[in-house]
Tab-separated table of C-alpha atoms in Angstrom:
chain	number	residue	atom	x	y	z
A	1	UNK	CA	-22.616	8.758	31.444
A	2	UNK	CA	-20.002	8.800	28.664
A	3	UNK	CA	-18.422	5.369	28.587
A	4	UNK	CA	-15.668	6.388	26.189
A	5	UNK	CA	-13.714	9.299	27.665
A	6	UNK	CA	-10.567	8.729	25.618
A	7	UNK	CA	-12.050	10.181	22.453
A	8	UNK	CA	-11.092	13.821	22.022
A	9	UNK	CA	-12.662	15.791	19.231
A	10	UNK	CA	-15.631	14.736	17.201
A	11	UNK	CA	-17.332	15.926	14.056
A	12	UNK	CA	-16.456	19.338	12.811
A	13	UNK	CA	-19.298	21.546	13.894
A	14	UNK	CA	-19.255	20.232	17.450
A	15	UNK	CA	-15.508	20.411	17.975
A	16	UNK	CA	-14.913	24.072	17.234
A	17	UNK	CA	-14.542	26.609	19.978
A	18	UNK	CA	-15.306	29.743	17.976
A	19	UNK	CA	-17.143	30.688	14.765
A	20	UNK	CA	-13.911	31.954	13.164
A	21	UNK	CA	-13.085	35.231	11.436
A	22	UNK	CA	-15.566	37.161	9.315
A	23	UNK	CA	-14.549	37.277	5.672
A	24	UNK	CA	-14.192	40.569	3.847
A	25	UNK	CA	-12.669	40.133	0.363
A	26	UNK	CA	-11.932	43.856	0.056
A	27	UNK	CA	-9.789	43.788	3.194
A	28	UNK	CA	-8.207	40.344	2.850
A	29	UNK	CA	-7.286	40.508	-0.859
A	30	UNK	CA	-6.837	37.345	-2.958
A	31	UNK	CA	-6.744	35.066	0.088
A	32	UNK	CA	-10.039	36.515	1.294
A	33	UNK	CA	-11.692	36.013	-2.080
A	34	UNK	CA	-10.450	32.413	-2.182
A	35	UNK	CA	-11.622	31.794	1.391
A	36	UNK	CA	-15.082	33.122	0.542
A	37	UNK	CA	-15.255	30.703	-2.387
A	38	UNK	CA	-14.057	27.793	-0.259
A	39	UNK	CA	-16.678	28.532	2.378
A	40	UNK	CA	-19.445	27.725	-0.096
A	41	UNK	CA	-20.392	24.528	-1.858
A	42	UNK	CA	-19.306	20.959	-1.203
A	43	UNK	CA	-16.182	20.329	0.846
A	44	UNK	CA	-14.847	17.932	-1.818
A	45	UNK	CA	-14.821	20.798	-4.324
A	46	UNK	CA	-12.933	22.968	-1.829
A	47	UNK	CA	-10.343	20.218	-1.337
A	48	UNK	CA	-9.922	19.795	-5.084
A	49	UNK	CA	-9.386	23.548	-5.466
A	50	UNK	CA	-6.765	23.653	-2.705
A	51	UNK	CA	-4.914	20.731	-4.293
A	52	UNK	CA	-4.160	22.993	-7.265
A	53	UNK	CA	-2.558	25.645	-5.050
A	54	UNK	CA	0.692	25.893	-3.152
A	55	UNK	CA	0.698	25.097	0.593
A	56	UNK	CA	1.298	28.805	1.334
A	57	UNK	CA	-1.779	29.870	-0.667
A	58	UNK	CA	-3.896	27.125	0.905
A	59	UNK	CA	-2.794	28.120	4.408
A	60	UNK	CA	-3.590	31.789	3.774
A	61	UNK	CA	-7.129	30.890	2.713
A	62	UNK	CA	-7.735	28.379	5.525
A	63	UNK	CA	-6.585	30.959	8.084
A	64	UNK	CA	-9.552	33.140	7.059
A	65	UNK	CA	-12.196	30.401	6.945
A	66	UNK	CA	-14.658	29.755	9.770
A	67	UNK	CA	-13.271	27.109	12.096
A	68	UNK	CA	-15.829	24.432	11.264
A	69	UNK	CA	-15.246	24.744	7.512
A	70	UNK	CA	-11.454	24.774	7.843
A	71	UNK	CA	-11.559	21.709	10.100
A	72	UNK	CA	-13.843	19.903	7.662
A	73	UNK	CA	-11.385	20.542	4.818
A	74	UNK	CA	-8.291	19.523	6.782
A	75	UNK	CA	-10.012	16.338	7.936
A	76	UNK	CA	-10.418	15.121	4.359
A	77	UNK	CA	-7.799	12.469	3.430
A	78	UNK	CA	-7.982	13.626	-0.199
A	79	UNK	CA	-6.260	16.891	0.730
A	80	UNK	CA	-2.674	16.909	-0.550
A	81	UNK	CA	0.163	17.955	1.782
A	82	UNK	CA	-1.976	18.839	4.857
A	83	UNK	CA	1.157	18.908	7.021
A	84	UNK	CA	2.710	21.533	4.726
A	85	UNK	CA	-0.456	23.630	4.952
A	86	UNK	CA	-0.427	23.415	8.750
A	87	UNK	CA	3.253	24.383	8.695
A	88	UNK	CA	2.401	27.710	7.059
A	89	UNK	CA	-0.501	28.475	9.421
A	90	UNK	CA	0.104	30.613	12.537
A	91	UNK	CA	0.677	28.117	15.337
A	92	UNK	CA	-2.196	29.329	17.488
A	93	UNK	CA	-4.547	29.110	14.507
A	94	UNK	CA	-3.172	25.687	13.584
A	95	UNK	CA	-3.704	24.457	17.151
A	96	UNK	CA	-7.344	25.576	17.104
A	97	UNK	CA	-7.988	23.683	13.879
A	98	UNK	CA	-6.108	20.578	14.993
A	99	UNK	CA	-8.120	20.528	18.212
A	100	UNK	CA	-11.297	20.251	16.160
A	101	UNK	CA	-10.090	17.397	13.973
A	102	UNK	CA	-10.136	13.657	14.547
A	103	UNK	CA	-7.124	12.476	16.529
A	104	UNK	CA	-5.954	9.971	13.909
A	105	UNK	CA	-5.927	12.642	11.202
A	106	UNK	CA	-3.978	14.982	13.483
A	107	UNK	CA	-1.436	12.247	14.168
A	108	UNK	CA	-1.018	11.627	10.431
A	109	UNK	CA	-0.264	15.313	9.890
A	110	UNK	CA	2.131	15.642	12.798
A	111	UNK	CA	4.161	12.633	11.602
A	112	UNK	CA	5.198	14.674	8.569
A	113	UNK	CA	6.370	17.691	10.583
A	114	UNK	CA	9.773	18.314	12.112
A	115	UNK	CA	10.194	17.257	15.733
A	116	UNK	CA	10.380	20.783	17.184
A	117	UNK	CA	7.373	22.006	15.236
A	118	UNK	CA	5.414	18.888	16.157
A	119	UNK	CA	6.214	19.364	19.860
A	120	UNK	CA	5.195	23.049	19.693
A	121	UNK	CA	1.803	22.171	18.213
A	122	UNK	CA	1.156	19.282	20.602
A	123	UNK	CA	1.906	21.626	23.517
A	124	UNK	CA	-0.929	23.898	22.340
A	125	UNK	CA	-3.506	21.090	22.240
A	126	UNK	CA	-5.776	20.173	25.110
A	127	UNK	CA	-4.428	17.529	27.472
A	128	UNK	CA	-6.978	15.004	26.211
A	129	UNK	CA	-6.207	15.545	22.538
A	130	UNK	CA	-2.439	15.678	23.132
A	131	UNK	CA	-2.571	12.346	24.993
A	132	UNK	CA	-4.555	10.699	22.203
A	133	UNK	CA	-2.240	12.048	19.507
A	134	UNK	CA	0.927	11.023	21.348
A	135	UNK	CA	-0.485	7.535	21.827
A	136	UNK	CA	-1.156	7.254	18.098
A	137	UNK	CA	2.283	8.617	17.232
A	138	UNK	CA	3.892	5.990	19.460
A	139	UNK	CA	2.793	3.165	17.142
A	140	UNK	CA	5.060	2.294	14.204
A	141	UNK	CA	3.912	3.381	10.751
A	142	UNK	CA	1.943	0.857	8.670
A	143	UNK	CA	0.354	-0.748	11.738
A	144	UNK	CA	-3.241	-0.863	12.909
A	145	UNK	CA	-2.364	1.435	15.808
A	146	UNK	CA	-1.029	4.102	13.460
A	147	UNK	CA	-4.210	4.276	11.349
A	148	UNK	CA	-6.879	3.713	14.003
A	149	UNK	CA	-9.200	6.376	15.328
A	150	UNK	CA	-9.861	6.743	19.032
A	151	UNK	CA	-13.422	7.863	18.385
A	152	UNK	CA	-15.786	4.969	18.959
A	153	UNK	CA	-18.878	4.173	21.003
A	154	UNK	CA	-18.788	1.561	23.752
A	155	UNK	CA	-21.301	0.722	26.473
A	156	UNK	CA	-21.332	-1.629	29.482
A	157	UNK	CA	-22.865	-5.067	29.006
A	158	UNK	CA	-25.463	-4.386	31.741
A	159	UNK	CA	-27.066	-1.510	29.833
A	160	UNK	CA	-30.408	-1.837	28.101
A	161	UNK	CA	-31.101	-1.113	24.452
A	162	UNK	CA	-32.922	2.089	25.452
A	163	UNK	CA	-29.936	3.322	27.476
A	164	UNK	CA	-27.599	2.551	24.602
A	165	UNK	CA	-29.739	4.409	22.054
A	166	UNK	CA	-29.945	7.425	24.340
A	167	UNK	CA	-26.166	7.387	24.721
A	168	UNK	CA	-25.677	7.162	20.945
A	169	UNK	CA	-27.898	10.214	20.481
A	170	UNK	CA	-25.797	12.170	22.978
A	171	UNK	CA	-22.387	11.347	21.527
A	172	UNK	CA	-23.160	10.831	17.842
A	173	UNK	CA	-22.012	14.294	16.783
A	174	UNK	CA	-18.697	13.886	18.555
A	175	UNK	CA	-17.775	10.659	16.781
A	176	UNK	CA	-16.121	10.396	13.387
A	177	UNK	CA	-18.456	7.576	12.427
A	178	UNK	CA	-20.535	4.882	14.109
A	179	UNK	CA	-20.547	1.506	12.406
A	180	UNK	CA	-21.080	-0.557	15.541
A	181	UNK	CA	-21.623	-0.285	19.283
A	182	UNK	CA	-18.975	-2.134	21.272
A	183	UNK	CA	-20.196	-3.870	24.400
A	184	UNK	CA	-17.624	-4.139	27.182
A	185	UNK	CA	-17.463	-5.876	30.546
A	186	UNK	CA	-18.457	-3.217	33.136
A	187	UNK	CA	-15.567	-3.815	35.521
A	188	UNK	CA	-12.579	-4.716	33.313
A	189	UNK	CA	-13.689	-2.788	30.194
A	190	UNK	CA	-12.780	-5.857	28.103
A	191	UNK	CA	-14.574	-6.210	24.786
A	192	UNK	CA	-17.388	-8.735	24.904
A	193	UNK	CA	-19.572	-8.298	21.825
A	194	UNK	CA	-20.435	-5.811	19.091
A	195	UNK	CA	-23.899	-4.643	18.053
A	196	UNK	CA	-24.646	-3.214	14.626
A	197	UNK	CA	-26.864	-0.150	14.374
A	198	UNK	CA	-29.430	-2.182	12.474
A	199	UNK	CA	-29.829	-4.776	15.225
A	200	UNK	CA	-29.783	-2.077	17.891
A	201	UNK	CA	-32.632	-0.146	16.282
A	202	UNK	CA	-34.792	-3.247	15.786
A	203	UNK	CA	-34.256	-4.626	19.319
A	204	UNK	CA	-36.750	-4.204	22.139
A	205	UNK	CA	-35.919	-1.084	24.230
A	206	UNK	CA	-36.202	-2.924	27.536
A	207	UNK	CA	-33.888	-5.789	26.593
A	208	UNK	CA	-30.250	-5.841	27.610
A	209	UNK	CA	-27.826	-4.697	24.928
A	210	UNK	CA	-26.312	-8.188	24.720
A	211	UNK	CA	-29.563	-9.393	23.179
A	212	UNK	CA	-28.868	-7.160	20.158
A	213	UNK	CA	-25.344	-8.442	19.599
A	214	UNK	CA	-24.086	-11.301	17.509
A	215	UNK	CA	-23.305	-14.499	19.375
A	216	UNK	CA	-19.793	-14.725	17.945
A	217	UNK	CA	-16.932	-12.681	19.319
A	218	UNK	CA	-16.075	-9.665	17.166
A	219	UNK	CA	-13.031	-9.761	14.922
A	220	UNK	CA	-10.216	-7.776	16.547
A	221	UNK	CA	-6.620	-6.806	15.803
A	222	UNK	CA	-3.661	-5.793	17.938
A	223	UNK	CA	-2.138	-2.314	17.590
A	224	UNK	CA	1.021	-3.734	15.979
A	225	UNK	CA	-0.869	-5.754	13.371
A	226	UNK	CA	0.276	-4.698	9.894
A	227	UNK	CA	-2.192	-2.678	7.892
A	228	UNK	CA	-1.934	-5.266	5.086
A	229	UNK	CA	-3.237	-7.915	7.501
A	230	UNK	CA	-5.979	-5.524	8.627
A	231	UNK	CA	-7.003	-5.044	4.991
A	232	UNK	CA	-7.152	-8.831	4.530
A	233	UNK	CA	-9.454	-9.126	7.553
A	234	UNK	CA	-11.775	-6.463	6.133
A	235	UNK	CA	-11.917	-8.336	2.842
A	236	UNK	CA	-12.396	-11.759	4.420
A	237	UNK	CA	-15.135	-10.732	6.868
A	238	UNK	CA	-16.786	-7.855	4.926
A	239	UNK	CA	-16.119	-5.438	7.777
A	240	UNK	CA	-16.824	-1.730	8.039
A	241	UNK	CA	-14.733	-1.314	11.188
A	242	UNK	CA	-12.529	-3.477	13.378
A	243	UNK	CA	-11.626	-2.752	17.015
A	244	UNK	CA	-7.982	-2.528	18.018
A	245	UNK	CA	-7.508	-4.139	21.435
A	246	UNK	CA	-4.679	-4.620	23.919
A	247	UNK	CA	-3.710	-7.895	25.588
A	248	UNK	CA	-6.576	-7.504	28.068
A	249	UNK	CA	-9.031	-6.971	25.167
A	250	UNK	CA	-9.608	-3.345	26.131
A	251	UNK	CA	-10.465	-1.252	23.081
A	252	UNK	CA	-7.754	1.227	22.117
A	253	UNK	CA	-9.494	2.437	18.973
A	254	UNK	CA	-11.052	1.253	15.758
A	255	UNK	CA	-9.850	1.025	12.180
A	256	UNK	CA	-12.577	2.064	9.751
A	257	UNK	CA	-13.041	1.020	6.153
A	258	UNK	CA	-12.062	4.457	4.811
A	259	UNK	CA	-8.748	4.229	6.691
A	260	UNK	CA	-8.142	0.814	5.143
A	261	UNK	CA	-8.959	2.070	1.648
A	262	UNK	CA	-6.453	4.907	2.057
A	263	UNK	CA	-3.829	2.410	3.237
A	264	UNK	CA	-4.565	0.045	0.331
A	265	UNK	CA	-4.173	2.859	-2.224
A	266	UNK	CA	-0.888	3.941	-0.632
A	267	UNK	CA	0.449	0.389	-0.467
A	268	UNK	CA	-0.598	-0.281	-4.056
A	269	UNK	CA	1.182	2.852	-5.240
A	270	UNK	CA	4.363	1.918	-3.401
A	271	UNK	CA	4.297	-1.642	-4.738
A	272	UNK	CA	3.882	-0.436	-8.318
A	273	UNK	CA	6.812	1.938	-7.882
A	274	UNK	CA	9.032	-0.756	-6.407
A	275	UNK	CA	8.005	-3.211	-9.078
A	276	UNK	CA	9.002	-0.658	-11.691
A	277	UNK	CA	12.496	-0.580	-10.252
A	278	UNK	CA	12.594	2.493	-8.010
A	279	UNK	CA	12.366	3.424	-4.353
A	280	UNK	CA	8.800	4.002	-3.169
A	281	UNK	CA	7.660	7.607	-2.741
A	282	UNK	CA	4.646	8.877	-0.815
A	283	UNK	CA	4.594	12.179	-2.718
A	284	UNK	CA	2.539	12.801	-5.883
A	285	UNK	CA	4.625	12.728	-9.063
A	286	UNK	CA	4.063	16.407	-9.830
A	287	UNK	CA	5.204	17.424	-6.325
A	288	UNK	CA	8.318	15.250	-6.186
A	289	UNK	CA	11.270	17.603	-6.661
A	290	UNK	CA	14.144	17.042	-9.062
A	291	UNK	CA	16.521	16.040	-6.274
A	292	UNK	CA	13.964	13.642	-4.805
A	293	UNK	CA	13.332	12.120	-8.227
A	294	UNK	CA	17.046	11.454	-8.680
A	295	UNK	CA	17.382	9.936	-5.193
A	296	UNK	CA	14.411	7.650	-5.669
A	297	UNK	CA	15.543	6.346	-9.054
A	298	UNK	CA	19.332	6.524	-9.139
A	299	UNK	CA	19.984	3.893	-6.466
A	300	UNK	CA	17.991	1.156	-8.175
A	301	UNK	CA	19.321	2.095	-11.610
A	302	UNK	CA	22.910	1.858	-10.356
A	303	UNK	CA	22.202	-1.495	-8.691
A	304	UNK	CA	20.622	-2.851	-11.864
A	305	UNK	CA	23.469	-1.459	-13.976
A	306	UNK	CA	26.048	-3.159	-11.806
A	307	UNK	CA	24.056	-6.383	-12.040
A	308	UNK	CA	23.952	-6.113	-15.815
A	309	UNK	CA	27.749	-5.958	-15.808
A	310	UNK	CA	27.601	-9.636	-14.943
A	311	UNK	CA	25.962	-10.144	-18.330
A	312	UNK	CA	28.983	-8.578	-20.028
A	313	UNK	CA	31.255	-10.809	-17.953
A	314	UNK	CA	29.294	-13.879	-19.015
A	315	UNK	CA	29.573	-12.921	-22.686
A	316	UNK	CA	33.330	-12.385	-22.293
A	317	UNK	CA	33.596	-15.904	-20.904
A	318	UNK	CA	32.064	-17.230	-24.135
A	319	UNK	CA	34.102	-14.966	-26.406
A	320	UNK	CA	35.709	-17.869	-28.263
A	321	UNK	CA	32.356	-19.474	-28.950
A	322	UNK	CA	31.006	-16.185	-30.286
A	323	UNK	CA	34.002	-15.802	-32.625
A	324	UNK	CA	33.486	-19.281	-34.072
A	325	UNK	CA	29.691	-19.060	-34.281
A	326	UNK	CA	28.768	-15.411	-34.761
A	327	UNK	CA	25.265	-16.489	-35.747
A	328	UNK	CA	24.564	-17.276	-32.098
A	329	UNK	CA	24.685	-13.557	-31.252
A	330	UNK	CA	21.579	-12.969	-33.385
A	331	UNK	CA	19.442	-14.761	-30.832
A	332	UNK	CA	20.884	-13.328	-27.601
A	333	UNK	CA	18.236	-10.548	-27.273
A	334	UNK	CA	15.506	-13.103	-27.987
A	335	UNK	CA	16.856	-15.535	-25.410
A	336	UNK	CA	17.404	-12.910	-22.676
A	337	UNK	CA	14.040	-11.170	-23.091
A	338	UNK	CA	12.093	-14.450	-23.038
A	339	UNK	CA	13.653	-15.509	-19.760
A	340	UNK	CA	13.139	-12.077	-18.202
A	341	UNK	CA	9.517	-11.944	-19.351
A	342	UNK	CA	8.690	-15.352	-17.905
A	343	UNK	CA	10.365	-14.398	-14.616
A	344	UNK	CA	8.488	-11.099	-14.439
A	345	UNK	CA	5.182	-12.869	-15.031
A	346	UNK	CA	5.818	-15.333	-12.211
A	347	UNK	CA	6.999	-12.584	-9.855
A	348	UNK	CA	3.884	-10.490	-10.522
A	349	UNK	CA	1.579	-13.418	-9.766
A	350	UNK	CA	3.406	-14.405	-6.591
A	351	UNK	CA	3.713	-10.885	-5.158
A	352	UNK	CA	-0.026	-10.396	-5.558
A	353	UNK	CA	-0.838	-13.811	-4.084
A	354	UNK	CA	1.373	-13.141	-1.052
A	355	UNK	CA	-0.133	-9.668	-0.595
A	356	UNK	CA	-3.678	-11.080	-0.597
A	357	UNK	CA	-2.759	-13.852	1.822
A	358	UNK	CA	-3.497	-16.560	-0.734
A	359	UNK	CA	-0.061	-18.063	-0.087
A	360	UNK	CA	2.183	-18.431	2.953
A	361	UNK	CA	5.936	-18.941	3.193
A	362	UNK	CA	5.422	-22.642	3.771
A	363	UNK	CA	3.725	-22.922	0.358
A	364	UNK	CA	6.948	-22.327	-1.582
A	365	UNK	CA	7.302	-25.979	-2.563
A	366	UNK	CA	3.759	-26.068	-3.930
A	367	UNK	CA	4.554	-23.040	-6.062
A	368	UNK	CA	7.806	-24.608	-7.275
A	369	UNK	CA	5.995	-27.822	-8.265
A	370	UNK	CA	3.420	-25.730	-10.112
A	371	UNK	CA	5.891	-23.424	-11.880
A	372	UNK	CA	8.201	-26.235	-13.060
A	373	UNK	CA	5.740	-27.845	-15.529
A	374	UNK	CA	4.347	-24.395	-16.366
A	375	UNK	CA	7.816	-23.130	-17.272
A	376	UNK	CA	8.578	-26.258	-19.307
A	377	UNK	CA	5.329	-25.909	-21.252
A	378	UNK	CA	5.764	-22.183	-21.883
A	379	UNK	CA	9.383	-22.768	-22.867
A	380	UNK	CA	8.342	-25.501	-25.280
A	381	UNK	CA	5.813	-23.160	-26.889
A	382	UNK	CA	8.355	-20.367	-27.324
A	383	UNK	CA	11.027	-22.858	-28.408
A	384	UNK	CA	8.753	-24.229	-31.118
A	385	UNK	CA	7.975	-20.724	-32.356
A	386	UNK	CA	11.695	-19.879	-32.396
A	387	UNK	CA	12.566	-22.986	-34.364
A	388	UNK	CA	9.757	-22.357	-36.870
A	389	UNK	CA	11.008	-18.811	-37.327
A	390	UNK	CA	14.530	-20.029	-38.184
A	391	UNK	CA	13.046	-22.652	-40.526
A	392	UNK	CA	10.891	-20.066	-42.315
A	393	UNK	CA	13.726	-17.554	-42.721
A	394	UNK	CA	16.024	-20.272	-44.078
A	395	UNK	CA	13.494	-21.799	-46.461
A	396	UNK	CA	12.199	-18.515	-47.868
A	397	UNK	CA	15.677	-17.056	-48.240
A	398	UNK	CA	15.320	-14.194	-45.766
A	399	UNK	CA	18.596	-15.198	-44.105
A	400	UNK	CA	21.153	-17.962	-44.549
A	401	UNK	CA	22.101	-19.566	-41.260
A	402	UNK	CA	24.593	-21.897	-42.935
A	403	UNK	CA	24.719	-25.602	-43.462
A	404	UNK	CA	24.085	-26.357	-39.778
A	405	UNK	CA	20.902	-24.268	-39.561
A	406	UNK	CA	18.898	-27.186	-38.181
A	407	UNK	CA	21.302	-27.532	-35.265
A	408	UNK	CA	21.083	-23.804	-34.660
A	409	UNK	CA	17.277	-24.055	-34.580
A	410	UNK	CA	17.521	-26.961	-32.132
A	411	UNK	CA	19.926	-24.957	-29.968
A	412	UNK	CA	17.578	-21.970	-29.808
A	413	UNK	CA	14.523	-24.125	-29.106
A	414	UNK	CA	16.208	-26.157	-26.371
A	415	UNK	CA	17.750	-23.063	-24.766
A	416	UNK	CA	14.362	-21.360	-24.657
A	417	UNK	CA	12.878	-24.318	-22.784
A	418	UNK	CA	15.624	-24.146	-20.185
A	419	UNK	CA	15.677	-20.365	-19.852
A	420	UNK	CA	11.910	-19.890	-19.603
A	421	UNK	CA	11.707	-22.705	-17.040
A	422	UNK	CA	14.499	-21.158	-14.989
A	423	UNK	CA	12.894	-17.700	-15.285
A	424	UNK	CA	9.560	-19.017	-14.021
A	425	UNK	CA	11.179	-20.790	-11.074
A	426	UNK	CA	13.462	-17.871	-10.177
A	427	UNK	CA	10.681	-15.311	-10.521
A	428	UNK	CA	8.328	-17.341	-8.328
A	429	UNK	CA	10.873	-18.135	-5.617
A	430	UNK	CA	12.381	-14.646	-5.276
A	431	UNK	CA	9.331	-13.112	-3.473
A	432	UNK	CA	9.421	-16.011	-0.973
A	433	UNK	CA	13.134	-15.471	-0.351
A	434	UNK	CA	12.700	-11.723	0.164
A	435	UNK	CA	9.787	-12.208	2.529
A	436	UNK	CA	11.678	-14.868	4.466
A	437	UNK	CA	14.608	-12.506	5.144
A	438	UNK	CA	12.294	-9.650	6.115
A	439	UNK	CA	12.074	-7.606	2.904
A	440	UNK	CA	8.944	-6.499	1.091
A	441	UNK	CA	8.263	-9.062	-1.703
A	442	UNK	CA	7.411	-6.115	-3.972
A	443	UNK	CA	11.123	-5.312	-3.958
A	444	UNK	CA	11.443	-8.177	-6.439
A	445	UNK	CA	10.952	-5.672	-9.221
A	446	UNK	CA	10.547	-6.693	-12.837
A	447	UNK	CA	13.909	-5.140	-13.852
A	448	UNK	CA	15.647	-6.978	-11.000
A	449	UNK	CA	14.204	-10.337	-12.046
A	450	UNK	CA	15.018	-9.639	-15.693
A	451	UNK	CA	18.628	-8.816	-14.784
A	452	UNK	CA	18.958	-12.008	-12.750
A	453	UNK	CA	17.598	-14.146	-15.563
A	454	UNK	CA	19.716	-12.355	-18.193
A	455	UNK	CA	22.948	-13.579	-16.643
A	456	UNK	CA	21.812	-17.141	-16.066
A	457	UNK	CA	20.090	-17.165	-19.458
A	458	UNK	CA	23.370	-16.540	-21.233
A	459	UNK	CA	25.015	-19.366	-19.309
A	460	UNK	CA	22.171	-21.737	-20.216
A	461	UNK	CA	22.181	-20.623	-23.863
A	462	UNK	CA	25.895	-21.123	-24.426
A	463	UNK	CA	25.952	-24.360	-22.434
A	464	UNK	CA	23.221	-25.772	-24.673
A	465	UNK	CA	25.050	-24.463	-27.752
A	466	UNK	CA	28.295	-26.099	-26.627
A	467	UNK	CA	26.522	-29.424	-26.238
A	468	UNK	CA	24.584	-29.367	-29.504
A	469	UNK	CA	27.040	-27.594	-31.802
A	470	UNK	CA	30.216	-29.315	-30.607
A	471	UNK	CA	32.107	-30.710	-33.555
A	472	UNK	CA	30.280	-28.468	-36.031
A	473	UNK	CA	30.297	-24.733	-35.367
A	474	UNK	CA	31.983	-25.073	-31.964
């Protein structure tokens, strides 16, 4: 009895229908020689070799490989552009290889293909595989449903340990991996418990399977749970796999730790790109075309440039003050960079804390109360350094700031306290604001925060100068 019929495919050797073509380098040319090389050695080495080739060259070699080896290579998440490789394969050959792969990997590939090509390939799959793939494709990207695998092992709660072990032996080679055995209610198929392989092996064969399970209910997620939340659950509970269940607690699939690691790497890459001030890209840098590079970077650069125009407008507003006290212009870069740096620091800390679930939206006031004294202290430190610098340059004759140099030093020091404090508060609150309105907090890029603080920093600087230098330089 196979208690999990919705799991098409399995591991490579068991899922192939034919041994594949016989290689003859003399007849197949360069592709045949490459295929013969790929057929030997470790699959990771074959993947690394294909990653150095074009999708057309990779497809030509995979078309000549035995089915089991080609499936094993395509199933590796480290393979670059698998959808492009499948695109260049003959459709019948591609369908044979896709049929042998895990359903979640097939769904990932088909997402990157055009709609007509995707439909043509799905039509060539078996009804069972096509149904599983279409179900996976129906879930939005970046959700548990989109990264889960439908290959898992479940058994009824009235089975014995011996029955369960016998079932595992029968289906083991048709499962991507087995981290746990999921025990379900015989009639409703609802998830009841989970048994680890270790506890299953050490249990008495005649005991019911429930005796080998943990007393607590297993951690589960819904198919629309974000993959970031799934990753947090893995980290919090030290999981190797988590079942994805529907409202009736029926298992739809499982998310495994390797799927989560892939998602974490992808999310981390996208966050770094956004934080650097560009649109996220899922393509490797060397494979991102010139046009794509311009599209990803130009939008943010234009937005930041337009924002920086506000800085010019602010300086124009204080044109008279600059004419009367030209010495103030010497410290504008210092003032602006200090505020931007403090804001970027706070933004980096808060984005990471929100991503790890250490903070929630309701914690914004706690962060504000924490950043206010932090900003004041950091501003005081930088302000003191700035004042000492002006004092040293004046005393040692490096530069003459005029008869009111002490007031200028006080202006710079006081402005730095205000600007660094504002930068810390603005940088810490911006991720909360973005998350509250539905944007990714990582969109609060360092350049964006720096631009925001630049404008306000100038206003603070000249306001402080007007107050301190009134009646002297201003």
